């Protein structure tokens, strides 16, 4: 009888241990999670690093690890393979992933505006996008650059067919400084800021000012499997990240310090200039269904997507 009681007690003890989780974590311990960035750390990611440094993720019950991708294409692959819980994706990459059946879902906008622009020297012949008709514009070679150029020229009443695109890689600032091209594609939060700091006078034509909708550029993304199996974890991740960006808007210098503390090789002056340009578009707001539909139609029209995306499937509109 005593042996039976002892065995029963041992069995109940083991069952209790198993019920705490196979990892041996104590009840209430933070859940481990990983987020892969879209690029090397920069001002766009300030809210994430601030949320980590200020313990917003810990407060939400998440032990977050931030990873830098080896290549810009790493994030969708790592997500689809289940090797990360979250990733920051360009909205077009998210749409393409959906077309490939990768079952990824955007759960929160990081930047509320497109970052693409056409940059032209202020002392040059291009005074507005339609002036690109008959002139050379430098592009990286990515399809998105052509979409930006054609959208801006057409949106400003010009003829996109008359633009002479020249592939210059990722050398917009140097090419403009040397006068090799009349204009070039770039990001208004990066190349345009760099050029200004180097004293190169520019005209900056943002794509959403000429033809494109005001869509969110970068998206916090997870898998549908993660969203359905760990809804509380996803909700907590979104809430903490949103809190990090709200903190960045209200305390930009402290948030910048959090980013630099985690990445000491970055230049404070460069990051400060980028963050100043970005702040108006880092509002931690939820998705706007109407805007996403406009983006989807625009991306399809300019052949960035083979057909309009199903925004109800591709984005978690509850966030």
Coordinates of C-alpha atoms in Angstrom, one line a residue, residues 109-115 188 206 208 214-217 245 249 275-285:
X109 CA 3.3 48.5 -39.9
X110 CA 6.8 49.8 -38.8
X111 CA 7.1 52.8 -41.2
X112 CA 3.8 54.4 -42.2
X113 CA 5.0 55.7 -45.6
X114 CA 6.9 54.4 -48.7
X115 CA 10.6 55.3 -48.5
X188 CA 14.5 59.7 -48.8
X206 CA 8.7 61.0 -52.9
X208 CA 3.6 58.8 -52.7
X214 CA 0.7 56.5 -48.9
X215 CA 1.3 52.9 -47.9
X216 CA 3.4 51.4 -45.1
X217 CA 6.9 50.4 -46.3
X245 CA 7.9 53.2 -31.5
X249 CA 8.5 59.4 -31.1
X275 CA 15.8 59.4 -37.4
X276 CA 14.8 63.1 -37.6
X277 CA 13.6 62.6 -41.1
X278 CA 11.7 59.4 -40.2
X279 CA 10.0 60.5 -37.0
X280 CA 6.8 61.8 -38.6
X281 CA 6.3 58.3 -40.2
X282 CA 7.1 56.1 -37.2
X283 CA 3.6 56.5 -35.7
X284 CA 2.6 53.2 -34.1
X285 CA -0.8 52.9 -35.7

